[in-house]
CSV table of C-alpha atoms in Angstrom, one decimal:
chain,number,residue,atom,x,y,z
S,1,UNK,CA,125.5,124.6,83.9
S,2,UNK,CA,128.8,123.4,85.5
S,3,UNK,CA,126.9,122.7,88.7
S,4,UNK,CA,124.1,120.7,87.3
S,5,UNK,CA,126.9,118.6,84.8
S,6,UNK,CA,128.5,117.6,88.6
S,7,UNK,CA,125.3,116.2,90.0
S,8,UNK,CA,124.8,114.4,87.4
S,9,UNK,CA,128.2,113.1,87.1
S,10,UNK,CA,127.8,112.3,91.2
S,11,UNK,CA,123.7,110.5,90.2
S,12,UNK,CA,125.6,108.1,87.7
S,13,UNK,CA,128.4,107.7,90.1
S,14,UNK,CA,125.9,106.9,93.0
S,15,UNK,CA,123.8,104.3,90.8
S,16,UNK,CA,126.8,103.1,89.9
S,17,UNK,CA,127.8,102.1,93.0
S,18,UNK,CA,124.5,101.1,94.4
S,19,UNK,CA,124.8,98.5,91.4
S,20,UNK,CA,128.4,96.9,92.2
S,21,UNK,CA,127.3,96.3,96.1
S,22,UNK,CA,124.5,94.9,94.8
S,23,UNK,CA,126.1,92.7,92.0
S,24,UNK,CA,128.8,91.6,94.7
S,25,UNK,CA,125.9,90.3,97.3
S,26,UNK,CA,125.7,86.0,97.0
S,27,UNK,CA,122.2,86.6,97.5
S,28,UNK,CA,119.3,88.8,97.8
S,29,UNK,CA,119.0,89.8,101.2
S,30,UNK,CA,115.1,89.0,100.7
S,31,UNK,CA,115.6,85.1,99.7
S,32,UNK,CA,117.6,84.7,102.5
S,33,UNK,CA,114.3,83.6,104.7
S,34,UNK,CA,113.3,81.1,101.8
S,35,UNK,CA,116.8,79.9,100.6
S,36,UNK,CA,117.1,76.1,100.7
S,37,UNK,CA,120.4,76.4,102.3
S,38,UNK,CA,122.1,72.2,101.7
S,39,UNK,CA,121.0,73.1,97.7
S,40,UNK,CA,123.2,76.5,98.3
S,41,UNK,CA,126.0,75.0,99.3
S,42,UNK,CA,125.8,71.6,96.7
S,43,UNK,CA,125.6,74.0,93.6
S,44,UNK,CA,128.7,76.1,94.8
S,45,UNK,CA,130.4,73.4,95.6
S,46,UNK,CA,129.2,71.5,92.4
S,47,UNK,CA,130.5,74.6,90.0
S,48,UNK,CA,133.9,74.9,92.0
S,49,UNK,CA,133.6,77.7,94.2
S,50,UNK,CA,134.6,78.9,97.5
S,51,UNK,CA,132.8,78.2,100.7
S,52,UNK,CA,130.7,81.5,100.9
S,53,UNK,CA,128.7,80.6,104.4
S,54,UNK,CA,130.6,84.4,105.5
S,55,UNK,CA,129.0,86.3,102.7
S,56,UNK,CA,126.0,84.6,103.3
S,57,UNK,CA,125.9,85.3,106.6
S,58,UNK,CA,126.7,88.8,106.3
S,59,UNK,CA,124.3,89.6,103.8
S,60,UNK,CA,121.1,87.6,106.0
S,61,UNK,CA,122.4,89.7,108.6
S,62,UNK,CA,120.6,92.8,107.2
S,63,UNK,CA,117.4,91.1,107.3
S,64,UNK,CA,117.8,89.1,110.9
S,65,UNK,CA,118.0,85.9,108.7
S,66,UNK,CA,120.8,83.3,109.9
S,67,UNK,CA,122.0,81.1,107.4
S,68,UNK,CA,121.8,77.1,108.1
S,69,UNK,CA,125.9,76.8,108.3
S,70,UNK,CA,125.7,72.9,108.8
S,71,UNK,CA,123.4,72.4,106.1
S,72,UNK,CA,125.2,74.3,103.6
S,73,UNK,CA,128.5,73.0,104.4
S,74,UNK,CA,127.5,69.4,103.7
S,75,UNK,CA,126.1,70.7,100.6
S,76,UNK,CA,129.0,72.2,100.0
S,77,UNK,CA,131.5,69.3,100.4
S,78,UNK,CA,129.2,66.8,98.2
S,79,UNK,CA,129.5,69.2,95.8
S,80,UNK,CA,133.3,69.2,95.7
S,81,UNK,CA,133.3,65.9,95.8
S,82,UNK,CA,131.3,65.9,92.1
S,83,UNK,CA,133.5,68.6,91.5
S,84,UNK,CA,136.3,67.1,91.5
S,85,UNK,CA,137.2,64.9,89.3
S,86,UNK,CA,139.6,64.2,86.1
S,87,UNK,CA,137.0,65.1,83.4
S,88,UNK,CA,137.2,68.3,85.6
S,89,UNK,CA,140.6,69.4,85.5
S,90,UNK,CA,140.9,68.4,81.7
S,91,UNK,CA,138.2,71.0,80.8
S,92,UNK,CA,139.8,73.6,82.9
S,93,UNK,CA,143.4,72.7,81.4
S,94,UNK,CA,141.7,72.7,77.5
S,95,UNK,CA,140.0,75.8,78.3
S,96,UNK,CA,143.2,77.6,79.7
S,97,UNK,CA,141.8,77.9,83.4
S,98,UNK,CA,143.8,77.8,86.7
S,99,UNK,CA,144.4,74.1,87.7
S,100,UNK,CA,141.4,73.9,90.5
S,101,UNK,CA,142.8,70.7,92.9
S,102,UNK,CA,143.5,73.6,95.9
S,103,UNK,CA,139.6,73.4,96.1
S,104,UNK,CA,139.3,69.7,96.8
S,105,UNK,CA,140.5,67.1,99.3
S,106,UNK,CA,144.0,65.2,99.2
S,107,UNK,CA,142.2,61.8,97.8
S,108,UNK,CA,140.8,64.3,94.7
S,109,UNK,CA,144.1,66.2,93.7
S,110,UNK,CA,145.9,63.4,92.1
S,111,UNK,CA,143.4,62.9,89.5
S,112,UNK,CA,141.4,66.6,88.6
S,113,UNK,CA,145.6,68.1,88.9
S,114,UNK,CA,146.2,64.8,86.0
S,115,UNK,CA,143.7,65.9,84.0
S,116,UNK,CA,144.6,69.5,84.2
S,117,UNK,CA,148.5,68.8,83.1
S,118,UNK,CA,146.6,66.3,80.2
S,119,UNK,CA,144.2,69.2,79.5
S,120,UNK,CA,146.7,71.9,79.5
S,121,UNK,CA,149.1,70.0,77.1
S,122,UNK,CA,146.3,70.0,74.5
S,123,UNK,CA,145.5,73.5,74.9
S,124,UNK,CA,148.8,74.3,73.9
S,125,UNK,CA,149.2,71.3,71.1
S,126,UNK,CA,146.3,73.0,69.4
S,127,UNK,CA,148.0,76.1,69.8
S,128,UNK,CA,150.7,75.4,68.3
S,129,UNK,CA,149.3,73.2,65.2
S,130,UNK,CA,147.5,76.2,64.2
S,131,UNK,CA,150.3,78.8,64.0
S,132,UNK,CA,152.4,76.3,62.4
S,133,UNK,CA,149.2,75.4,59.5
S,134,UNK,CA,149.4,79.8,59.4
S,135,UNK,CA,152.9,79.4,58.6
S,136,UNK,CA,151.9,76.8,56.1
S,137,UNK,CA,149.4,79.3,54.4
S,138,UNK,CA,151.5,81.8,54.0
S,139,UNK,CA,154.5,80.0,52.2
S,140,UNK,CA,151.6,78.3,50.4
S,141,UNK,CA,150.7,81.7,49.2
S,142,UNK,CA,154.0,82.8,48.3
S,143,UNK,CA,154.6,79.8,46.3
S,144,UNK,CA,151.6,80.6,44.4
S,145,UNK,CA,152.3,84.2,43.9
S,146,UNK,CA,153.5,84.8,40.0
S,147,UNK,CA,155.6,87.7,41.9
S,148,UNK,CA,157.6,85.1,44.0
S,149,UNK,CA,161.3,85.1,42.2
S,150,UNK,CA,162.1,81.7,41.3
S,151,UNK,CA,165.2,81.9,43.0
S,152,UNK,CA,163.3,81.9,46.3
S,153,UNK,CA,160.8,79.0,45.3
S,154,UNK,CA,163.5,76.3,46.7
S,155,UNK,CA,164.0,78.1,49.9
S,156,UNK,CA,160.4,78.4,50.6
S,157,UNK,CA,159.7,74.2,49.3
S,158,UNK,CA,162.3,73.2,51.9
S,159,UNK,CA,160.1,75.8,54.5
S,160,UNK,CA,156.8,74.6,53.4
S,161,UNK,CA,158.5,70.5,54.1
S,162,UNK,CA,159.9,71.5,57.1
S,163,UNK,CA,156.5,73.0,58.2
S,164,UNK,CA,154.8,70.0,57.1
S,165,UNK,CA,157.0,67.6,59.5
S,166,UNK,CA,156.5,69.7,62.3
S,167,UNK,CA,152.6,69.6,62.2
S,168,UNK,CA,152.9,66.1,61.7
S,169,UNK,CA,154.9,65.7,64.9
S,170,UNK,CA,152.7,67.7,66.6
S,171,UNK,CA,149.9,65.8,65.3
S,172,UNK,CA,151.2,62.3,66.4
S,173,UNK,CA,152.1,64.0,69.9
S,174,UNK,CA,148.5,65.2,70.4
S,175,UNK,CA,147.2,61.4,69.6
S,176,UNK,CA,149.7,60.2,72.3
S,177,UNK,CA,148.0,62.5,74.6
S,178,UNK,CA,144.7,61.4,74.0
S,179,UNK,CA,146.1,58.0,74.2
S,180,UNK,CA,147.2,58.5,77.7
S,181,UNK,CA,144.2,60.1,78.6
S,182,UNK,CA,141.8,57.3,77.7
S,183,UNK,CA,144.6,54.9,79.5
S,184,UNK,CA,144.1,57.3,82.8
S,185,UNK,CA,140.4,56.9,82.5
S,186,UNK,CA,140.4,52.9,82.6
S,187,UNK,CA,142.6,53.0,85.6
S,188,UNK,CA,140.4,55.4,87.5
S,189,UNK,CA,137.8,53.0,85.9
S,190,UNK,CA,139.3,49.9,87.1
S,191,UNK,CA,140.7,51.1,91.0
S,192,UNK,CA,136.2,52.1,91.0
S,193,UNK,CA,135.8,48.6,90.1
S,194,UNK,CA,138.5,47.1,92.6
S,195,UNK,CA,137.4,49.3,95.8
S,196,UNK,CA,133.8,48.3,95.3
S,197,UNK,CA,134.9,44.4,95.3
S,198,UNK,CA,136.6,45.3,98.7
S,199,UNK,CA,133.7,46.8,100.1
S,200,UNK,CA,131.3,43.9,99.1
């Protein structure tokens, strides 16, 4: 009985296995004769991943398939180059991501690592509003509690007012945020504008 629970135990482990090599592969070894290898490389680059020519290459190998490295790679970098962009790092910074500017060239970092920081600072504005609007709703709830002492009522008025300013503040410093976003946008708007006068 012992014997047969241990094979079993070593089947699952085996399938197991055979599953996470297979999950880790960037492609299946049998697309890699058919693969269109510049659209490869233009949707990795255009959803902020690595360069994976090596995995590629490694994986094709199996199957005597070599991997178009030029083609890929120009996919690759015009798909950074969509990539990266403000509206970019501001998603990643609202949705509490790593800043991604390490993945794109010099020219790219100033703006998607602005709209990370911009991103980022609303993440945590919202954060914040909320625990202090909790805060609010339980006070609120005391206040309303016929087992409240009245001797505490003035304590928790002055907490509930004090609350109240802060989410306020917090409020008006979330509009300033936005404000500054929308002011970053019209410059990267107008320097569009003023390097395709140059080049005309």
């Amino acid at each position: 009985m012992n014997k047969l629970f241990m094979l079993s135990k070593v089947f699952v482990m085996a399938i197991f296995l055979v599953g996470l090599i297979v999950a880790c592969r960037p492609i299946n070894p049998e697309k890699c004769g058919t693969t269109n290898w510049y659209q490869s490389g233009l949707k990795d680059g255009q959803n902020g991943r690595h360069d994976r020519l090596d995995a590629f290459v490694e994986t094709c190998a199996s199957v005597g398939v070599l991997p178009d490295a030029t083609a890929y790679r120009k996919g690759h970098a015009e798909g950074l180059v969509q990539f990266c962009t403000f509206e970019t790092g501001l998603k990643y910074g609202q949705r509490g991501h790593h800043n991604p500017a390490g993945l794109c060239l010099p020219s790219a970092r100033h703006a998607v690592s602005h709209g990370w920081a911009y991103g980022d600072t609303l993440r945590r504005g919202e954060n914040d509003i909320d625990n202090v609007r909790a805060q609010m709703s339980e006070v609120r709830q005391l206040l309303e509690s016929a087992e409240t002492p009245d001797q505490d009522r003035g304590r928790l008025w002055a907490e509930y007012d004090r609350l109240e300013r802060e989410r306020d503040r917090l409020s008006s410093h979330r509009a300033q945020v936005f404000q500054l976003i929308n002011d970053f946008r019209h410059s990267l708007t107008m320097n569009m504008v003023q390097d395709d006068g140059s080049k005309g």
